[in-house]
Structure formats: C-alpha cells, structure tokens
Amino acid sequence: MTKRDEIYRCNICGNIVEVLHEGRGTLVCCGQNMELQTERLKDEGKEKHVPLIQKTNVGIKVKIGSLPHPMEVRHYIEWIELTADGITHKKFLKPGDAPEAEFLCNGKILTARAYCNIHGFGKFNDFSLHQLFYNISSQDIYYRKAR
C-alpha cells in the first residue's frame, strides 16, 4: 500500500514517482516493484544534504547543506520542496544551479525536503515561524494543498 507524499524510484530506468493519492498494491516500473525512498542522510553526507530553512524579507529560502552541495551533471540536487502550513511548494533544479530555492510564502509550521540524484532525500521537519502569509508568482514553482 502506498501513502501520500512517498517517493518511489525504479532501480532499472531511474524513474521517480511521488504518491499523490494513497492506494493498494505496489508501484511497478520496468517489470519490477519500485523502491520506496526513505531519508537516508542521517549520518553520511549530512552536512551536504539536509535542507536548511531561512526566513527572508520576501519569504522563505531553503538551502541544501551547511556545506554547499555539488551541482554537477553526475551529482546534484534534483528538487527542493517546502511545505508551509499545509501548502507544498516545489522547485526543480539542474546542474549548475545553486542548491537553494526561495519561495514567496510564509507559514507557522514548515517542513523542507530535497532529493539528491545519488543519495536520495534529506528532510527538515516542523520548523516554526510566527507569521502566516501566502503569495506565489514564479512559474518554476508549483504548489498543492497538503492534508
């Protein structure tokens, strides 16, 4: 059974799927079950993978790692996601981009996660801010209301 917001990866072709609706059964790609991606960055490489959340004058910035994460063709952050008070924002990155994203929003409860094409994803949970404001204007960012 899949759960909402879980990330699955095909170990053959590399397809990545995010579950938007819970369901029974398993996700299959290339004839085999897809692998559930869990937070694997608790020890190894933590300083380069854990999302750091910062309040800015215009919203919230998420930087990946206390040490800059590589953004090379073979090793880079594919996407950064911020959930602010139940609304999820996501920015997709490519090699050469800075490993960060600024979202034009504020919220009281924030969760950030990022996906590294080599190491999987890191997560930072339930960071609190004291303001609630929502505005979004970038075509590179999309949102969906979380549960």
Short mmCIF file of N, CA and C in Angstrom, two decimals:
data_model
loop_
_atom_site.label_atom_id
_atom_site.label_comp_id
_atom_site.label_asym_id
_atom_site.label_seq_id
_atom_site.Cartn_x
_atom_site.Cartn_y
_atom_site.Cartn_z
N MET A 1 0.84 -1.18 0.00
CA MET A 1 0.00 0.00 0.00
C MET A 1 0.88 1.25 0.00
N THR A 2 0.56 2.17 -0.86
CA THR A 2 1.32 3.42 -0.92
C THR A 2 0.67 4.47 -0.03
N LYS A 3 1.49 5.44 0.41
CA LYS A 3 1.00 6.54 1.23
C LYS A 3 1.32 7.86 0.54
N ARG A 4 0.47 8.82 0.75
CA ARG A 4 0.64 10.14 0.14
C ARG A 4 2.00 10.73 0.48
N ASP A 5 2.61 11.37 -0.51
CA ASP A 5 3.91 12.05 -0.42
C ASP A 5 5.11 11.11 -0.38
N GLU A 6 4.89 9.79 -0.44
CA GLU A 6 6.03 8.89 -0.52
C GLU A 6 6.68 9.04 -1.89
N ILE A 7 7.99 8.79 -1.93
CA ILE A 7 8.76 8.85 -3.16
C ILE A 7 9.24 7.44 -3.50
N TYR A 8 9.01 7.01 -4.74
CA TYR A 8 9.46 5.70 -5.21
C TYR A 8 10.38 5.88 -6.41
N ARG A 9 11.36 4.98 -6.53
CA ARG A 9 12.33 5.04 -7.63
C ARG A 9 12.44 3.68 -8.29
N CYS A 10 12.53 3.68 -9.62
CA CYS A 10 12.78 2.47 -10.38
C CYS A 10 14.29 2.24 -10.42
N ASN A 11 14.71 1.05 -9.98
CA ASN A 11 16.14 0.74 -9.96
C ASN A 11 16.69 0.35 -11.33
N ILE A 12 15.84 0.27 -12.34
CA ILE A 12 16.30 -0.05 -13.69
C ILE A 12 16.46 1.21 -14.53
N CYS A 13 15.40 1.99 -14.66
CA CYS A 13 15.46 3.17 -15.54
C CYS A 13 15.64 4.50 -14.80
N GLY A 14 15.45 4.49 -13.47
CA GLY A 14 15.64 5.71 -12.70
C GLY A 14 14.40 6.59 -12.56
N ASN A 15 13.25 6.16 -13.11
CA ASN A 15 12.03 6.94 -12.94
C ASN A 15 11.76 7.18 -11.46
N ILE A 16 11.26 8.36 -11.13
CA ILE A 16 10.90 8.70 -9.76
C ILE A 16 9.43 9.10 -9.75
N VAL A 17 8.68 8.57 -8.78
CA VAL A 17 7.25 8.82 -8.67
C VAL A 17 6.95 9.30 -7.25
N GLU A 18 6.13 10.35 -7.15
CA GLU A 18 5.64 10.81 -5.86
C GLU A 18 4.16 10.44 -5.78
N VAL A 19 3.76 9.85 -4.67
CA VAL A 19 2.38 9.42 -4.50
C VAL A 19 1.52 10.62 -4.11
N LEU A 20 0.49 10.89 -4.92
CA LEU A 20 -0.44 11.98 -4.65
C LEU A 20 -1.75 11.47 -4.07
N HIS A 21 -2.01 10.17 -4.23
CA HIS A 21 -3.23 9.57 -3.72
C HIS A 21 -2.88 8.18 -3.20
N GLU A 22 -3.23 7.89 -1.94
CA GLU A 22 -2.94 6.58 -1.36
C GLU A 22 -3.72 5.50 -2.08
N GLY A 23 -3.11 4.33 -2.19
CA GLY A 23 -3.79 3.23 -2.84
C GLY A 23 -3.22 1.88 -2.43
N ARG A 24 -3.93 0.84 -2.80
CA ARG A 24 -3.47 -0.51 -2.52
C ARG A 24 -2.50 -0.94 -3.60
N GLY A 25 -1.84 -2.02 -3.35
CA GLY A 25 -0.94 -2.57 -4.35
C GLY A 25 0.44 -1.92 -4.29
N THR A 26 1.22 -2.23 -5.31
CA THR A 26 2.58 -1.71 -5.37
C THR A 26 2.78 -0.96 -6.68
N LEU A 27 3.75 -0.09 -6.70
CA LEU A 27 4.11 0.64 -7.91
C LEU A 27 5.13 -0.19 -8.68
N VAL A 28 4.91 -0.36 -9.98
CA VAL A 28 5.77 -1.19 -10.81
C VAL A 28 6.27 -0.38 -11.99
N CYS A 29 7.55 -0.52 -12.30
CA CYS A 29 8.16 0.11 -13.47
C CYS A 29 9.18 -0.87 -14.03
N CYS A 30 9.29 -0.96 -15.33
CA CYS A 30 10.25 -1.86 -15.99
C CYS A 30 10.10 -3.30 -15.51
N GLY A 31 8.86 -3.69 -15.16
CA GLY A 31 8.59 -5.07 -14.77
C GLY A 31 8.95 -5.44 -13.35
N GLN A 32 9.35 -4.48 -12.52
CA GLN A 32 9.65 -4.81 -11.12
C GLN A 32 9.12 -3.72 -10.20
N ASN A 33 8.95 -4.09 -8.92
CA ASN A 33 8.46 -3.14 -7.94
C ASN A 33 9.42 -1.97 -7.79
N MET A 34 8.85 -0.78 -7.67
CA MET A 34 9.67 0.41 -7.44
C MET A 34 10.09 0.43 -5.97
N GLU A 35 11.23 1.05 -5.68
CA GLU A 35 11.78 1.08 -4.32
C GLU A 35 11.35 2.37 -3.61
N LEU A 36 10.79 2.20 -2.41
CA LEU A 36 10.42 3.34 -1.58
C LEU A 36 11.69 4.07 -1.15
N GLN A 37 11.73 5.37 -1.38
CA GLN A 37 12.88 6.19 -0.99
C GLN A 37 12.62 6.74 0.41
N THR A 38 13.51 6.44 1.32
CA THR A 38 13.38 6.95 2.68
C THR A 38 14.55 7.87 2.96
N GLU A 39 14.43 8.65 4.01
CA GLU A 39 15.51 9.56 4.37
C GLU A 39 16.74 8.73 4.73
N ARG A 40 17.78 8.86 3.94
CA ARG A 40 18.98 8.05 4.13
C ARG A 40 20.18 8.89 4.53
N LEU A 41 19.96 10.11 4.90
CA LEU A 41 21.07 11.05 5.06
C LEU A 41 21.35 11.39 6.51
N LYS A 42 20.99 10.53 7.43
CA LYS A 42 21.14 10.86 8.84
C LYS A 42 22.60 10.97 9.25
N ASP A 43 23.50 10.21 8.68
CA ASP A 43 24.90 10.26 9.06
C ASP A 43 25.79 10.68 7.89
N GLU A 44 25.90 9.80 6.90
CA GLU A 44 26.80 10.04 5.78
C GLU A 44 26.35 11.24 4.94
N GLY A 45 27.23 12.22 4.82
CA GLY A 45 26.97 13.36 3.96
C GLY A 45 25.92 14.33 4.48
N LYS A 46 25.58 14.23 5.76
CA LYS A 46 24.53 15.08 6.32
C LYS A 46 24.80 16.56 6.09
N GLU A 47 26.05 16.97 6.25
CA GLU A 47 26.38 18.40 6.11
C GLU A 47 26.16 18.92 4.69
N LYS A 48 26.00 18.04 3.70
CA LYS A 48 25.77 18.48 2.32
C LYS A 48 24.36 18.19 1.83
N HIS A 49 23.52 17.57 2.64
CA HIS A 49 22.22 17.14 2.15
C HIS A 49 21.01 17.63 2.93
N VAL A 50 21.16 17.98 4.19
CA VAL A 50 20.00 18.37 4.99
C VAL A 50 19.55 19.78 4.61
N PRO A 51 18.27 19.96 4.30
CA PRO A 51 17.77 21.29 3.96
C PRO A 51 17.82 22.22 5.17
N LEU A 52 18.25 23.45 4.94
CA LEU A 52 18.28 24.49 5.97
C LEU A 52 17.26 25.54 5.60
N ILE A 53 16.41 25.90 6.54
CA ILE A 53 15.33 26.85 6.28
C ILE A 53 15.69 28.21 6.86
N GLN A 54 15.54 29.27 6.05
CA GLN A 54 15.83 30.64 6.49
C GLN A 54 14.67 31.54 6.11
N LYS A 55 14.26 32.42 7.03
CA LYS A 55 13.27 33.44 6.71
C LYS A 55 13.99 34.58 6.00
N THR A 56 13.39 35.11 4.93
CA THR A 56 13.96 36.24 4.20
C THR A 56 12.95 37.38 4.21
N ASN A 57 13.32 38.49 3.60
CA ASN A 57 12.41 39.64 3.52
C ASN A 57 11.18 39.36 2.67
N VAL A 58 11.29 38.43 1.72
CA VAL A 58 10.17 38.16 0.81
C VAL A 58 9.53 36.79 1.01
N GLY A 59 10.08 35.96 1.85
CA GLY A 59 9.50 34.63 2.04
C GLY A 59 10.42 33.72 2.81
N ILE A 60 10.64 32.53 2.26
CA ILE A 60 11.43 31.50 2.92
C ILE A 60 12.42 30.92 1.91
N LYS A 61 13.68 30.85 2.32
CA LYS A 61 14.72 30.26 1.48
C LYS A 61 15.11 28.92 2.08
N VAL A 62 15.25 27.93 1.21
CA VAL A 62 15.73 26.61 1.61
C VAL A 62 17.06 26.40 0.92
N LYS A 63 18.12 26.24 1.72
CA LYS A 63 19.46 25.93 1.21
C LYS A 63 19.76 24.48 1.55
N ILE A 64 20.47 23.82 0.67
CA ILE A 64 20.78 22.42 0.90
C ILE A 64 22.19 22.27 1.44
N GLY A 65 22.27 21.88 2.71
CA GLY A 65 23.53 21.59 3.36
C GLY A 65 24.20 22.80 3.99
N SER A 66 24.88 22.55 5.11
CA SER A 66 25.70 23.60 5.72
C SER A 66 26.98 23.79 4.92
N LEU A 67 27.39 22.78 4.18
CA LEU A 67 28.45 22.89 3.18
C LEU A 67 27.75 22.80 1.82
N PRO A 68 28.16 23.60 0.84
CA PRO A 68 27.46 23.59 -0.46
C PRO A 68 27.43 22.20 -1.11
N HIS A 69 26.27 21.80 -1.56
CA HIS A 69 26.12 20.52 -2.24
C HIS A 69 26.62 20.66 -3.68
N PRO A 70 27.31 19.66 -4.22
CA PRO A 70 27.73 19.71 -5.62
C PRO A 70 26.50 19.85 -6.54
N MET A 71 26.67 20.56 -7.62
CA MET A 71 25.59 20.71 -8.61
C MET A 71 26.18 20.41 -9.99
N GLU A 72 26.76 19.20 -10.10
CA GLU A 72 27.40 18.75 -11.32
C GLU A 72 26.47 17.79 -12.06
N VAL A 73 26.76 17.51 -13.31
CA VAL A 73 25.91 16.64 -14.13
C VAL A 73 25.72 15.28 -13.47
N ARG A 74 26.74 14.74 -12.86
CA ARG A 74 26.65 13.41 -12.26
C ARG A 74 26.16 13.40 -10.82
N HIS A 75 26.12 14.56 -10.17
CA HIS A 75 25.74 14.62 -8.75
C HIS A 75 25.15 15.99 -8.45
N TYR A 76 23.83 16.02 -8.22
CA TYR A 76 23.19 17.31 -7.96
C TYR A 76 21.86 17.12 -7.24
N ILE A 77 21.33 18.21 -6.72
CA ILE A 77 20.01 18.23 -6.10
C ILE A 77 18.99 18.39 -7.23
N GLU A 78 18.08 17.43 -7.35
CA GLU A 78 17.07 17.46 -8.42
C GLU A 78 15.92 18.40 -8.10
N TRP A 79 15.48 18.41 -6.82
CA TRP A 79 14.38 19.29 -6.45
C TRP A 79 14.42 19.62 -4.97
N ILE A 80 13.81 20.74 -4.66
CA ILE A 80 13.66 21.19 -3.27
C ILE A 80 12.17 21.42 -3.04
N GLU A 81 11.69 20.95 -1.91
CA GLU A 81 10.27 21.08 -1.58
C GLU A 81 10.11 21.74 -0.22
N LEU A 82 9.17 22.65 -0.11
CA LEU A 82 8.84 23.31 1.15
C LEU A 82 7.34 23.18 1.37
N THR A 83 6.95 22.69 2.55
CA THR A 83 5.54 22.68 2.93
C THR A 83 5.38 23.70 4.04
N ALA A 84 4.54 24.70 3.80
CA ALA A 84 4.29 25.78 4.76
C ALA A 84 2.81 25.76 5.11
N ASP A 85 2.52 25.40 6.34
CA ASP A 85 1.13 25.34 6.81
C ASP A 85 0.22 24.56 5.87
N GLY A 86 0.70 23.42 5.42
CA GLY A 86 -0.12 22.53 4.62
C GLY A 86 -0.13 22.80 3.12
N ILE A 87 0.59 23.80 2.66
CA ILE A 87 0.69 24.08 1.23
C ILE A 87 2.10 23.76 0.78
N THR A 88 2.22 22.91 -0.24
CA THR A 88 3.52 22.43 -0.69
C THR A 88 3.97 23.19 -1.93
N HIS A 89 5.24 23.62 -1.89
CA HIS A 89 5.88 24.33 -2.99
C HIS A 89 7.08 23.49 -3.42
N LYS A 90 7.36 23.44 -4.71
CA LYS A 90 8.49 22.63 -5.18
C LYS A 90 9.20 23.38 -6.29
N LYS A 91 10.52 23.33 -6.27
CA LYS A 91 11.33 23.91 -7.34
C LYS A 91 12.28 22.82 -7.85
N PHE A 92 12.32 22.67 -9.17
CA PHE A 92 13.22 21.70 -9.79
C PHE A 92 14.51 22.42 -10.18
N LEU A 93 15.64 21.76 -9.93
CA LEU A 93 16.96 22.32 -10.22
C LEU A 93 17.64 21.51 -11.30
N LYS A 94 18.71 22.07 -11.83
CA LYS A 94 19.52 21.36 -12.82
C LYS A 94 20.99 21.61 -12.51
N PRO A 95 21.89 20.80 -13.06
CA PRO A 95 23.31 21.02 -12.82
C PRO A 95 23.70 22.46 -13.14
N GLY A 96 24.53 23.04 -12.28
CA GLY A 96 24.96 24.42 -12.44
C GLY A 96 24.15 25.42 -11.63
N ASP A 97 22.92 25.06 -11.24
CA ASP A 97 22.12 25.93 -10.38
C ASP A 97 22.69 25.93 -8.97
N ALA A 98 22.36 26.95 -8.20
CA ALA A 98 22.71 26.97 -6.78
C ALA A 98 21.79 25.97 -6.07
N PRO A 99 22.31 25.24 -5.06
CA PRO A 99 21.48 24.26 -4.35
C PRO A 99 20.58 24.94 -3.31
N GLU A 100 19.68 25.78 -3.80
CA GLU A 100 18.77 26.52 -2.92
C GLU A 100 17.55 26.96 -3.72
N ALA A 101 16.50 27.32 -2.98
CA ALA A 101 15.27 27.83 -3.60
C ALA A 101 14.64 28.81 -2.64
N GLU A 102 14.14 29.91 -3.17
CA GLU A 102 13.40 30.87 -2.35
C GLU A 102 11.94 30.82 -2.77
N PHE A 103 11.08 30.65 -1.78
CA PHE A 103 9.65 30.54 -2.00
C PHE A 103 8.97 31.78 -1.43
N LEU A 104 8.08 32.37 -2.20
CA LEU A 104 7.39 33.59 -1.81
C LEU A 104 6.18 33.24 -0.95
N CYS A 105 6.46 32.84 0.29
CA CYS A 105 5.41 32.43 1.21
C CYS A 105 5.94 32.56 2.63
N ASN A 106 5.06 32.46 3.57
CA ASN A 106 5.41 32.36 4.99
C ASN A 106 4.47 31.36 5.61
N GLY A 107 4.80 30.90 6.79
CA GLY A 107 3.93 29.95 7.46
C GLY A 107 4.37 29.75 8.89
N LYS A 108 3.54 29.07 9.65
CA LYS A 108 3.85 28.79 11.05
C LYS A 108 4.60 27.47 11.21
N ILE A 109 4.20 26.45 10.44
CA ILE A 109 4.86 25.15 10.52
C ILE A 109 5.45 24.85 9.14
N LEU A 110 6.76 24.63 9.10
CA LEU A 110 7.47 24.41 7.84
C LEU A 110 8.18 23.06 7.84
N THR A 111 8.12 22.38 6.72
CA THR A 111 8.89 21.16 6.51
C THR A 111 9.55 21.28 5.14
N ALA A 112 10.84 20.96 5.08
CA ALA A 112 11.55 21.02 3.80
C ALA A 112 12.18 19.66 3.53
N ARG A 113 12.24 19.31 2.26
CA ARG A 113 12.98 18.12 1.86
C ARG A 113 13.56 18.37 0.48
N ALA A 114 14.64 17.65 0.18
CA ALA A 114 15.33 17.81 -1.09
C ALA A 114 15.77 16.44 -1.57
N TYR A 115 15.87 16.29 -2.89
CA TYR A 115 16.24 15.00 -3.46
C TYR A 115 17.56 15.10 -4.21
N CYS A 116 18.55 14.34 -3.76
CA CYS A 116 19.86 14.24 -4.42
C CYS A 116 19.81 13.04 -5.36
N ASN A 117 20.28 13.22 -6.59
CA ASN A 117 20.21 12.13 -7.57
C ASN A 117 21.08 10.93 -7.19
N ILE A 118 22.02 11.09 -6.28
CA ILE A 118 22.87 9.98 -5.84
C ILE A 118 22.42 9.42 -4.48
N HIS A 119 22.14 10.28 -3.52
CA HIS A 119 21.93 9.87 -2.13
C HIS A 119 20.47 9.84 -1.67
N GLY A 120 19.52 10.21 -2.52
CA GLY A 120 18.13 10.22 -2.08
C GLY A 120 17.77 11.53 -1.43
N PHE A 121 16.84 11.50 -0.46
CA PHE A 121 16.40 12.78 0.07
C PHE A 121 16.70 12.97 1.54
N GLY A 122 16.84 14.24 1.89
CA GLY A 122 17.01 14.69 3.27
C GLY A 122 15.80 15.51 3.65
N LYS A 123 15.55 15.62 4.93
CA LYS A 123 14.33 16.28 5.38
C LYS A 123 14.60 17.07 6.65
N PHE A 124 13.91 18.19 6.79
CA PHE A 124 13.96 19.02 7.99
C PHE A 124 12.51 19.26 8.39
N ASN A 125 12.11 18.79 9.57
CA ASN A 125 10.70 18.80 9.96
C ASN A 125 10.32 19.91 10.91
N ASP A 126 9.09 20.39 10.75
CA ASP A 126 8.36 21.20 11.71
C ASP A 126 9.15 22.37 12.28
N PHE A 127 9.69 23.17 11.41
CA PHE A 127 10.36 24.42 11.78
C PHE A 127 9.27 25.47 11.91
N SER A 128 9.23 26.21 13.01
CA SER A 128 8.14 27.16 13.25
C SER A 128 8.54 28.60 12.97
N LEU A 129 7.65 29.35 12.33
CA LEU A 129 7.74 30.79 12.17
C LEU A 129 6.46 31.38 12.74
N HIS A 130 6.44 32.68 13.00
CA HIS A 130 5.31 33.27 13.69
C HIS A 130 4.36 34.05 12.79
N GLN A 131 4.58 34.08 11.48
CA GLN A 131 3.70 34.81 10.58
C GLN A 131 3.02 33.84 9.62
N LEU A 132 1.87 34.24 9.13
CA LEU A 132 1.17 33.44 8.14
C LEU A 132 0.79 34.34 6.97
N PHE A 133 1.39 34.09 5.81
CA PHE A 133 1.13 34.86 4.61
C PHE A 133 1.42 33.96 3.43
N TYR A 134 0.62 34.04 2.38
CA TYR A 134 0.87 33.18 1.24
C TYR A 134 0.79 33.97 -0.05
N ASN A 135 1.82 33.87 -0.85
CA ASN A 135 1.84 34.51 -2.17
C ASN A 135 2.80 33.70 -3.03
N ILE A 136 2.45 33.48 -4.28
CA ILE A 136 3.34 32.74 -5.17
C ILE A 136 3.26 33.35 -6.56
N SER A 137 4.42 33.54 -7.20
CA SER A 137 4.38 34.19 -8.51
C SER A 137 5.40 33.65 -9.49
N SER A 138 6.09 32.57 -9.19
CA SER A 138 7.12 32.07 -10.09
C SER A 138 6.63 30.86 -10.87
N GLN A 139 6.87 30.83 -12.16
CA GLN A 139 6.45 29.69 -12.97
C GLN A 139 7.29 28.45 -12.69
N ASP A 140 8.46 28.61 -12.07
CA ASP A 140 9.30 27.46 -11.75
C ASP A 140 8.83 26.72 -10.50
N ILE A 141 7.89 27.29 -9.79
CA ILE A 141 7.44 26.71 -8.53
C ILE A 141 5.97 26.35 -8.67
N TYR A 142 5.58 25.15 -8.20
CA TYR A 142 4.17 24.84 -8.18
C TYR A 142 3.78 24.47 -6.76
N TYR A 143 2.52 24.50 -6.45
CA TYR A 143 2.09 24.14 -5.11
C TYR A 143 0.88 23.23 -5.18
N ARG A 144 0.70 22.51 -4.11
CA ARG A 144 -0.52 21.74 -3.93
C ARG A 144 -0.84 21.77 -2.45
N LYS A 145 -2.10 21.75 -2.13
CA LYS A 145 -2.50 21.77 -0.73
C LYS A 145 -2.27 20.39 -0.15
N ALA A 146 -1.52 20.33 0.95
CA ALA A 146 -1.27 19.07 1.63
C ALA A 146 -2.43 18.78 2.58
N ARG A 147 -2.44 17.60 3.16
CA ARG A 147 -3.52 17.23 4.08
C ARG A 147 -3.60 18.16 5.24
#
